[in-house]
Structures are given as C-alpha cells and as structure tokens.
PDB file of C-alpha atoms in Angstrom:
ATOM      1  CA  MET A   1      86.573 117.542  80.525  1.00 41.00           C
ATOM      2  CA  GLY A   2      85.947 115.723  83.816  1.00 50.00           C
ATOM      3  CA  LYS A   3      87.802 116.061  87.087  1.00 68.00           C
ATOM      4  CA  SER A   4      90.203 114.112  89.214  1.00 78.00           C
ATOM      5  CA  THR A   5      88.150 112.206  91.749  1.00 88.00           C
ATOM      6  CA  PHE A   6      88.394 111.367  95.455  1.00 93.00           C
ATOM      7  CA  VAL A   7      85.916 108.485  95.707  1.00 94.00           C
ATOM      8  CA  ASP A   8      86.020 106.617  99.022  1.00 96.00           C
ATOM      9  CA  ARG A   9      89.376 108.336  99.606  1.00 98.00           C
ATOM     10  CA  LYS A  10      90.912 106.761  96.519  1.00 98.00           C
ATOM     11  CA  PHE A  11      92.459 109.308  94.155  1.00 97.00           C
ATOM     12  CA  THR A  12      91.977 108.907  90.406  1.00 95.00           C
ATOM     13  CA  PHE A  13      93.247 111.214  87.678  1.00 93.00           C
ATOM     14  CA  CYS A  14      90.555 112.671  85.452  1.00 89.00           C
ATOM     15  CA  PRO A  15      89.821 111.027  82.086  1.00 89.00           C
ATOM     16  CA  SER A  16      91.365 113.905  80.131  1.00 86.00           C
ATOM     17  CA  PHE A  17      94.771 112.544  81.172  1.00 88.00           C
ATOM     18  CA  ASP A  18      94.118 109.085  79.734  1.00 90.00           C
ATOM     19  CA  GLY A  19      97.178 108.051  77.747  1.00 91.00           C
ATOM     20  CA  VAL A  20      99.511 110.486  79.523  1.00 90.00           C
ATOM     21  CA  PRO A  21     102.402 108.610  81.212  1.00 93.00           C
ATOM     22  CA  LEU A  22     101.993 108.570  84.984  1.00 94.00           C
ATOM     23  CA  LYS A  23     105.432 110.087  85.512  1.00 92.00           C
ATOM     24  CA  ASP A  24     104.241 113.198  83.651  1.00 90.00           C
ATOM     25  CA  LEU A  25     101.286 113.597  86.004  1.00 92.00           C
ATOM     26  CA  PHE A  26     103.566 114.090  89.011  1.00 94.00           C
ATOM     27  CA  VAL A  27     104.838 117.643  88.630  1.00 92.00           C
ATOM     28  CA  GLN A  28     107.206 119.904  90.523  1.00 92.00           C
ATOM     29  CA  CYS A  29     107.079 123.674  90.801  1.00 89.00           C
ATOM     30  CA  PRO A  30     110.460 125.112  89.732  1.00 87.00           C
ATOM     31  CA  ASP A  31     109.898 127.995  92.138  1.00 86.00           C
ATOM     32  CA  CYS A  32     108.902 126.337  95.438  1.00 88.00           C
ATOM     33  CA  THR A  33     110.119 122.808  94.408  1.00 92.00           C
ATOM     34  CA  ARG A  34     106.986 121.229  95.945  1.00 94.00           C
ATOM     35  CA  PHE A  35     105.290 118.225  94.316  1.00 96.00           C
ATOM     36  CA  PHE A  36     101.753 118.376  92.922  1.00 94.00           C
ATOM     37  CA  THR A  37      99.522 116.259  90.737  1.00 94.00           C
ATOM     38  CA  ALA A  38      98.698 117.542  87.282  1.00 89.00           C
ATOM     39  CA  CYS A  39      95.376 119.370  87.327  1.00 82.00           C
ATOM     40  CA  CYS A  40      92.869 118.542  84.604  1.00 76.00           C
ATOM     41  CA  GLY A  41      91.216 121.910  85.208  1.00 67.00           C
ATOM     42  CA  HIS A  42      94.445 123.459  83.923  1.00 58.00           C
ATOM     43  CA  ARG A  43      95.532 120.770  81.513  1.00 58.00           C
ATOM     44  CA  ASP A  44      97.422 123.227  79.326  1.00 56.00           C
ATOM     45  CA  GLN A  45      99.515 124.455  82.257  1.00 52.00           C
ATOM     46  CA  TYR A  46     100.737 121.199  83.759  1.00 47.00           C
ATOM     47  CA  LEU A  47     104.024 120.953  81.887  1.00 50.00           C
ATOM     48  CA  PRO A  48     107.097 121.795  83.995  1.00 48.00           C
ATOM     49  CA  GLU A  49     108.261 124.526  81.631  1.00 48.00           C
ATOM     50  CA  ASP A  50     105.177 126.547  82.552  1.00 46.00           C
ATOM     51  CA  GLY A  51     106.986 127.477  85.746  1.00 44.00           C
ATOM     52  CA  PRO A  52     105.184 129.454  88.465  1.00 43.00           C
ATOM     53  CA  ASN A  53     101.852 129.095  86.641  1.00 55.00           C
ATOM     54  CA  LEU A  54     101.868 125.376  87.418  1.00 73.00           C
ATOM     55  CA  CYS A  55      98.635 124.578  89.249  1.00 79.00           C
ATOM     56  CA  HIS A  56      99.229 124.190  93.007  1.00 84.00           C
ATOM     57  CA  HIS A  57      95.764 122.875  93.797  1.00 84.00           C
ATOM     58  CA  THR A  58      96.570 119.249  94.686  1.00 92.00           C
ATOM     59  CA  ARG A  59      99.534 118.812  97.018  1.00 94.00           C
ATOM     60  CA  LEU A  60     101.385 115.519  96.741  1.00 98.00           C
ATOM     61  CA  ALA A  61     103.379 113.389  99.182  1.00 99.00           C
ATOM     62  CA  PHE A  62     105.324 110.261  98.280  1.00 99.00           C
ATOM     63  CA  THR A  63     105.669 107.857 101.217  1.00 99.00           C
ATOM     64  CA  ASP A  64     107.273 104.494 101.914  1.00 99.00           C
ATOM     65  CA  GLY A  65     108.309 102.267 104.772  1.00 99.00           C
ATOM     66  CA  ALA A  66     111.183  99.825 105.094  1.00 98.00           C
ATOM     67  CA  CYS A  67     112.102  97.150 107.608  1.00 98.00           C
ATOM     68  CA  SER A  68     115.065  94.855 108.158  1.00 97.00           C
ATOM     69  CA  ASN A  69     114.371  91.411 109.662  1.00 93.00           C
ATOM     70  CA  ASN A  70     110.681  92.098 109.125  1.00 94.00           C
ATOM     71  CA  GLY A  71     108.784  91.255 112.316  1.00 87.00           C
ATOM     72  CA  ARG A  72     111.651  89.208 113.744  1.00 94.00           C
ATOM     73  CA  TYR A  73     114.158  89.720 116.532  1.00 93.00           C
ATOM     74  CA  GLY A  74     116.322  92.763 115.940  1.00 93.00           C
ATOM     75  CA  ALA A  75     114.008  94.220 113.305  1.00 96.00           C
ATOM     76  CA  GLN A  76     114.516  97.892 112.509  1.00 97.00           C
ATOM     77  CA  SER A  77     112.165  99.997 110.442  1.00 98.00           C
ATOM     78  CA  GLY A  78     112.173 103.451 108.903  1.00 99.00           C
ATOM     79  CA  LEU A  79     109.954 105.930 107.111  1.00 99.00           C
ATOM     80  CA  GLY A  80     110.538 107.881 103.925  1.00 99.00           C
ATOM     81  CA  VAL A  81     108.443 110.953 103.127  1.00 99.00           C
ATOM     82  CA  THR A  82     108.945 113.608 100.467  1.00 99.00           C
ATOM     83  CA  ILE A  83     106.693 116.511  99.460  1.00 98.00           C
ATOM     84  CA  GLY A  84     109.247 118.342  97.307  1.00 97.00           C
ATOM     85  CA  HIS A  85     112.693 118.201  95.765  1.00 93.00           C
ATOM     86  CA  ASP A  86     114.597 120.299  98.323  1.00 94.00           C
ATOM     87  CA  ASP A  87     116.109 118.596 101.360  1.00 96.00           C
ATOM     88  CA  ASP A  88     113.746 120.629 103.564  1.00 95.00           C
ATOM     89  CA  TYR A  89     110.900 118.635 102.029  1.00 97.00           C
ATOM     90  CA  CYS A  90     112.431 115.175 102.508  1.00 98.00           C
ATOM     91  CA  TRP A  91     112.382 113.112 105.690  1.00 99.00           C
ATOM     92  CA  SER A  92     114.179 109.899 106.616  1.00 99.00           C
ATOM     93  CA  ILE A  93     112.778 108.812 109.992  1.00 99.00           C
ATOM     94  CA  PRO A  94     113.969 105.814 112.032  1.00 98.00           C
ATOM     95  CA  VAL A  95     111.104 104.144 113.899  1.00 98.00           C
ATOM     96  CA  ASP A  96     111.555 103.886 117.653  1.00 97.00           C
ATOM     97  CA  ASP A  97     109.152 104.071 120.580  1.00 97.00           C
ATOM     98  CA  THR A  98     108.805 107.836 120.165  1.00 97.00           C
ATOM     99  CA  VAL A  99     107.334 107.158 116.713  1.00 98.00           C
ATOM    100  CA  ASP A 100     105.460 103.901 117.388  1.00 98.00           C
ATOM    101  CA  PHE A 101     105.408 103.056 121.079  1.00 97.00           C
ATOM    102  CA  GLY A 102     105.315  99.331 121.685  1.00 95.00           C
ATOM    103  CA  GLY A 103     104.557  98.527 118.057  1.00 96.00           C
ATOM    104  CA  ALA A 104     106.126  95.606 116.258  1.00 96.00           C
ATOM    105  CA  ARG A 105     108.805  96.584 113.764  1.00 98.00           C
ATOM    106  CA  THR A 106     107.312  95.408 110.479  1.00 98.00           C
ATOM    107  CA  ASN A 107     107.197  96.629 106.922  1.00 98.00           C
ATOM    108  CA  GLN A 108     103.419  97.075 106.967  1.00 98.00           C
ATOM    109  CA  ARG A 109     103.477  99.202 110.113  1.00 99.00           C
ATOM    110  CA  ALA A 110     106.272 101.296 108.611  1.00 99.00           C
ATOM    111  CA  GLU A 111     104.224 101.849 105.438  1.00 99.00           C
ATOM    112  CA  LEU A 112     101.217 102.955 107.488  1.00 99.00           C
ATOM    113  CA  LEU A 113     103.314 105.231 109.690  1.00 99.00           C
ATOM    114  CA  ALA A 114     104.830 106.794 106.568  1.00 99.00           C
ATOM    115  CA  ALA A 115     101.372 107.536 105.134  1.00 99.00           C
ATOM    116  CA  ILE A 116     100.359 109.156 108.429  1.00 99.00           C
ATOM    117  CA  GLU A 117     103.539 111.233 108.443  1.00 99.00           C
ATOM    118  CA  GLY A 118     103.022 112.212 104.802  1.00 99.00           C
ATOM    119  CA  LEU A 119      99.591 113.679 105.534  1.00 98.00           C
ATOM    120  CA  LYS A 120     100.985 115.566 108.515  1.00 98.00           C
ATOM    121  CA  LYS A 121     103.780 117.036 106.408  1.00 97.00           C
ATOM    122  CA  LEU A 122     101.334 118.124 103.696  1.00 96.00           C
ATOM    123  CA  ASN A 123      99.314 119.955 106.324  1.00 94.00           C
ATOM    124  CA  GLU A 124     102.196 121.650 108.135  1.00 90.00           C
ATOM    125  CA  PRO A 125     102.415 125.425 107.751  1.00 76.00           C
ATOM    126  CA  ARG A 126     105.723 125.992 105.988  1.00 65.00           C
ATOM    127  CA  ASP A 127     105.499 129.672 104.963  1.00 60.00           C
ATOM    128  CA  MET A 128     104.121 128.549 101.597  1.00 63.00           C
ATOM    129  CA  GLU A 129     100.527 129.796 101.789  1.00 64.00           C
ATOM    130  CA  GLU A 130     101.352 133.174 100.224  1.00 61.00           C
ATOM    131  CA  HIS A 131     103.067 131.421  97.316  1.00 61.00           C
ATOM    132  CA  PHE A 132     100.156 128.988  96.880  1.00 64.00           C
ATOM    133  CA  ALA A 133      97.611 131.826  96.962  1.00 63.00           C
ATOM    134  CA  LEU A 134      99.568 133.864  94.413  1.00 60.00           C
ATOM    135  CA  VAL A 135      99.801 130.943  92.002  1.00 58.00           C
ATOM    136  CA  ASN A 136      96.144 130.001  92.384  1.00 60.00           C
ATOM    137  CA  ASP A 137      95.100 133.622  91.803  1.00 60.00           C
ATOM    138  CA  ARG A 138      96.999 133.542  88.521  1.00 55.00           C
ATOM    139  CA  MET A 139      94.939 130.555  87.439  1.00 52.00           C
ATOM    140  CA  ASP A 140      91.763 132.702  87.633  1.00 52.00           C
ATOM    141  CA  ASP A 141      89.404 129.882  88.656  1.00 51.00           C
ATOM    142  CA  ASP A 142      85.622 130.080  88.470  1.00 49.00           C
ATOM    143  CA  ASP A 143      85.170 126.550  89.835  1.00 51.00           C
ATOM    144  CA  ASP A 144      84.102 126.570  93.495  1.00 49.00           C
ATOM    145  CA  ASP A 145      85.692 123.131  93.978  1.00 51.00           C
ATOM    146  CA  MET A 146      89.066 124.671  93.233  1.00 48.00           C
ATOM    147  CA  GLU A 147      88.783 126.626  96.490  1.00 52.00           C
ATOM    148  CA  ARG A 148      89.242 123.327  98.356  1.00 70.00           C
ATOM    149  CA  PHE A 149      92.791 122.145  98.820  1.00 84.00           C
ATOM    150  CA  CYS A 150      93.477 118.517  97.963  1.00 94.00           C
ATOM    151  CA  TYR A 151      96.102 116.253  99.508  1.00 96.00           C
ATOM    152  CA  VAL A 152      97.250 113.076  97.772  1.00 98.00           C
ATOM    153  CA  VAL A 153      99.414 110.410  99.413  1.00 99.00           C
ATOM    154  CA  ALA A 154     101.159 108.271  96.784  1.00 99.00           C
ATOM    155  CA  THR A 155     102.639 104.963  97.930  1.00 99.00           C
ATOM    156  CA  ASP A 156     103.707 101.678  96.392  1.00 99.00           C
ATOM    157  CA  SER A 157     101.972  99.900  99.292  1.00 99.00           C
ATOM    158  CA  GLU A 158      98.759  98.317  98.050  1.00 98.00           C
ATOM    159  CA  TYR A 159      98.225  97.290 101.674  1.00 99.00           C
ATOM    160  CA  VAL A 160      97.929 100.920 102.793  1.00 99.00           C
ATOM    161  CA  VAL A 161      95.716 102.080  99.929  1.00 99.00           C
ATOM    162  CA  LYS A 162      93.326  99.128  99.924  1.00 98.00           C
ATOM    163  CA  GLY A 163      93.361  99.068 103.708  1.00 99.00           C
ATOM    164  CA  ILE A 164      92.183 102.642 104.231  1.00 99.00           C
ATOM    165  CA  THR A 165      89.895 102.879 101.177  1.00 98.00           C
ATOM    166  CA  GLU A 166      88.291  99.412 101.028  1.00 98.00           C
ATOM    167  CA  TRP A 167      88.947  97.233 104.069  1.00 98.00           C
ATOM    168  CA  PHE A 168      88.617  99.852 106.803  1.00 98.00           C
ATOM    169  CA  PRO A 169      84.933 100.662 106.095  1.00 98.00           C
ATOM    170  CA  SER A 170      84.139  96.927 106.026  1.00 98.00           C
ATOM    171  CA  TRP A 171      85.906  96.354 109.334  1.00 98.00           C
ATOM    172  CA  ARG A 172      83.938  99.193 110.896  1.00 98.00           C
ATOM    173  CA  ASN A 173      80.635  97.760 109.645  1.00 98.00           C
ATOM    174  CA  ARG A 174      81.538  94.401 111.220  1.00 98.00           C
ATOM    175  CA  GLY A 175      82.417  95.874 114.607  1.00 98.00           C
ATOM    176  CA  TRP A 176      86.140  96.009 113.827  1.00 98.00           C
ATOM    177  CA  ARG A 177      86.406  92.461 112.618  1.00 98.00           C
ATOM    178  CA  THR A 178      87.648  90.990 109.350  1.00 97.00           C
ATOM    179  CA  SER A 179      85.482  88.723 107.207  1.00 95.00           C
ATOM    180  CA  GLU A 180      87.018  85.828 109.194  1.00 96.00           C
ATOM    181  CA  GLY A 181      85.892  87.388 112.471  1.00 97.00           C
ATOM    182  CA  LYS A 182      89.412  88.361 113.558  1.00 97.00           C
ATOM    183  CA  LYS A 183      90.711  91.708 114.747  1.00 98.00           C
ATOM    184  CA  PRO A 184      92.439  93.424 111.797  1.00 98.00           C
ATOM    185  CA  ALA A 185      96.217  93.617 111.967  1.00 98.00           C
ATOM    186  CA  ASN A 186      97.581  97.105 112.656  1.00 98.00           C
ATOM    187  CA  LEU A 187      94.110  98.443 113.412  1.00 99.00           C
ATOM    188  CA  ASP A 188      95.600 101.054 115.747  1.00 98.00           C
ATOM    189  CA  LEU A 189      97.478 102.671 112.860  1.00 99.00           C
ATOM    190  CA  PHE A 190      94.536 102.461 110.465  1.00 99.00           C
ATOM    191  CA  LEU A 191      92.477 104.242 113.129  1.00 99.00           C
ATOM    192  CA  GLN A 192      95.159 106.931 113.393  1.00 99.00           C
ATOM    193  CA  LEU A 193      95.198 107.371 109.631  1.00 99.00           C
ATOM    194  CA  ASP A 194      91.401 107.565 109.537  1.00 99.00           C
ATOM    195  CA  ASP A 195      91.289 110.102 112.387  1.00 99.00           C
ATOM    196  CA  LEU A 196      93.834 112.314 110.642  1.00 98.00           C
ATOM    197  CA  THR A 197      92.045 112.037 107.297  1.00 98.00           C
ATOM    198  CA  SER A 198      88.638 112.725 108.860  1.00 98.00           C
ATOM    199  CA  GLY A 199      89.975 115.830 110.601  1.00 97.00           C
ATOM    200  CA  LEU A 200      91.300 117.206 107.321  1.00 96.00           C
ATOM    201  CA  GLU A 201      88.011 116.411 105.586  1.00 96.00           C
ATOM    202  CA  GLN A 202      86.160 118.361 108.284  1.00 96.00           C
ATOM    203  CA  ASP A 203      88.366 121.313 107.323  1.00 94.00           C
ATOM    204  CA  ARG A 204      87.110 120.896 103.724  1.00 93.00           C
ATOM    205  CA  ILE A 205      90.365 119.379 102.495  1.00 94.00           C
ATOM    206  CA  LEU A 206      89.947 116.528 100.042  1.00 95.00           C
ATOM    207  CA  VAL A 207      92.246 113.601 100.875  1.00 98.00           C
ATOM    208  CA  GLY A 208      93.057 110.771  98.499  1.00 98.00           C
ATOM    209  CA  PHE A 209      95.403 107.788  98.438  1.00 99.00           C
ATOM    210  CA  LEU A 210      97.083 106.583  95.257  1.00 98.00           C
ATOM    211  CA  HIS A 211      98.775 103.233  94.671  1.00 98.00           C
ATOM    212  CA  ILE A 212     101.792 103.548  92.360  1.00 98.00           C
ATOM    213  CA  ARG A 213     104.520 101.226  91.166  1.00 97.00           C
ATOM    214  CA  ARG A 214     107.795 101.287  93.077  1.00 96.00           C
ATOM    215  CA  GLU A 215     109.638 102.815  90.134  1.00 97.00           C
ATOM    216  CA  PHE A 216     107.601 105.998  90.679  1.00 97.00           C
ATOM    217  CA  ASN A 217     108.305 106.007  94.425  1.00 98.00           C
ATOM    218  CA  GLN A 218     112.075 105.711  94.387  1.00 98.00           C
ATOM    219  CA  LYS A 219     112.791 108.877  96.356  1.00 98.00           C
ATOM    220  CA  ALA A 220     110.605 107.855  99.294  1.00 99.00           C
ATOM    221  CA  ASP A 221     111.940 104.294  99.077  1.00 98.00           C
ATOM    222  CA  ASP A 222     115.526 105.544  99.325  1.00 98.00           C
ATOM    223  CA  LEU A 223     114.662 107.762 102.296  1.00 99.00           C
ATOM    224  CA  ALA A 224     112.998 104.861 104.134  1.00 99.00           C
ATOM    225  CA  LYS A 225     115.966 102.557 103.557  1.00 98.00           C
ATOM    226  CA  ARG A 226     118.372 105.268 104.697  1.00 98.00           C
ATOM    227  CA  ALA A 227     116.465 105.463 107.990  1.00 98.00           C
ATOM    228  CA  VAL A 228     116.962 101.725 108.505  1.00 98.00           C
ATOM    229  CA  TYR A 229     120.490 101.115 107.275  1.00 94.00           C
ATOM    230  CA  ASN A 230     122.391 104.370 107.899  1.00 83.00           C
TER     231      ASN A 230
END
C-alpha cells in the first residue's frame, strides 16, 4: 500500500492516493473540527462521513503571510494560521516587534513567521489528547510508526517549503552561505524554524512541509490579510 513520507522534511502523500483530488486529502473531524491529512493506513476511513473514526494521526496546519507595501516604508504584515474549523483554531496575527523584533516587514518574513506559528499551534496542549487517543485506539493499529504523531504545515509559499527542505541544508554545508557566497535572506527565521522542527523531531514527532496552490489555502490567506488590513 505504501505510506505517506517525510523525506528531508518534505511531506508527500502515499501512492495509494494517486488520482484522489488534493482537496479530498485534507480532512476535518466532525467531532473536534481539527484538520488532518488523509491516512493511507486507513484509506477506507478517510471520508468525512466516517465521523469520529477519521484517522487523527497526522495533524495539519494551513499557514500564510501577507504584507502591504512589501519591504517599503509603512509596510505592515500579518500571519494567518488555522488548524481547525472552529474560531478557537484560527489565528489572525498582526506582525509587530513583539512577533518579529527589528525584522523588515516583508511577505517572505510573514510566510516564514506563519509556518513557525503553525508548528507551535499544532504542538500546543489544547485538551485534545484524550480525544486523539480515543480515536487512535478505535483504529486498532499494529504499525509501530503509527505511534508517532505527525505534523504537516501546508502553505502556498514555495519559498518556505523549498527554503527549509532544500536550501537550508545547502546553506549549512557552505557555512551559511548561498551558492553565490552571500548570507541567505531571512536566515534568522529559517534557523528558528529549523530549531523548532528539530526539537519536535527529538520528541519523535515527524514534521513535514507541503507546498499547495493558493486555492487550497484560502482560509489561512484570509486570516493573514485580515491581520494586515483590519
């Protein structure tokens, strides 16, 4: 059957979902309203009508950043993060010095900050562990890998996904320099994202980043814009 993979921190759905529309692979529990990715280990249970038996193994965050006057005078930026349908699982965060002290207000920094915030929200205790454990017990898994929680950050920012999964290791190998010998832009935030991801991995949590089209990230996009313009 195959499994979803987390290779070099890049998340890929397992081959058994080939041909399934991407929108159908992002699922929501009708009980807790949290978002998850469809689980190929429980392919028959991923449809929304399966209710509380929906696999809760891979927790999902949608993230986005927005910025007005990108990088110019008077620029304002905001973050959008959502891990579930309910308002309690949606965040619209204006970026100020309490969020990014001294940082330039740019779209790319906002996208990185949103990814960082998304991972933090996925890892926050929110009185959901009993619900997650109950659902996973119902699935009756024999696969040891299923004992490891998985976090997926979905974003329409190719910059974030390629940056943390492809460019970051190359920068590190070159002594934190690009192929042109320059210091990478926004390295401070990539280092933050790497530190957070590494800490979760040390706790045996699999972390993956997924690049999606904007049409699949509308909720996070709206939240980010609200933080800028409202």
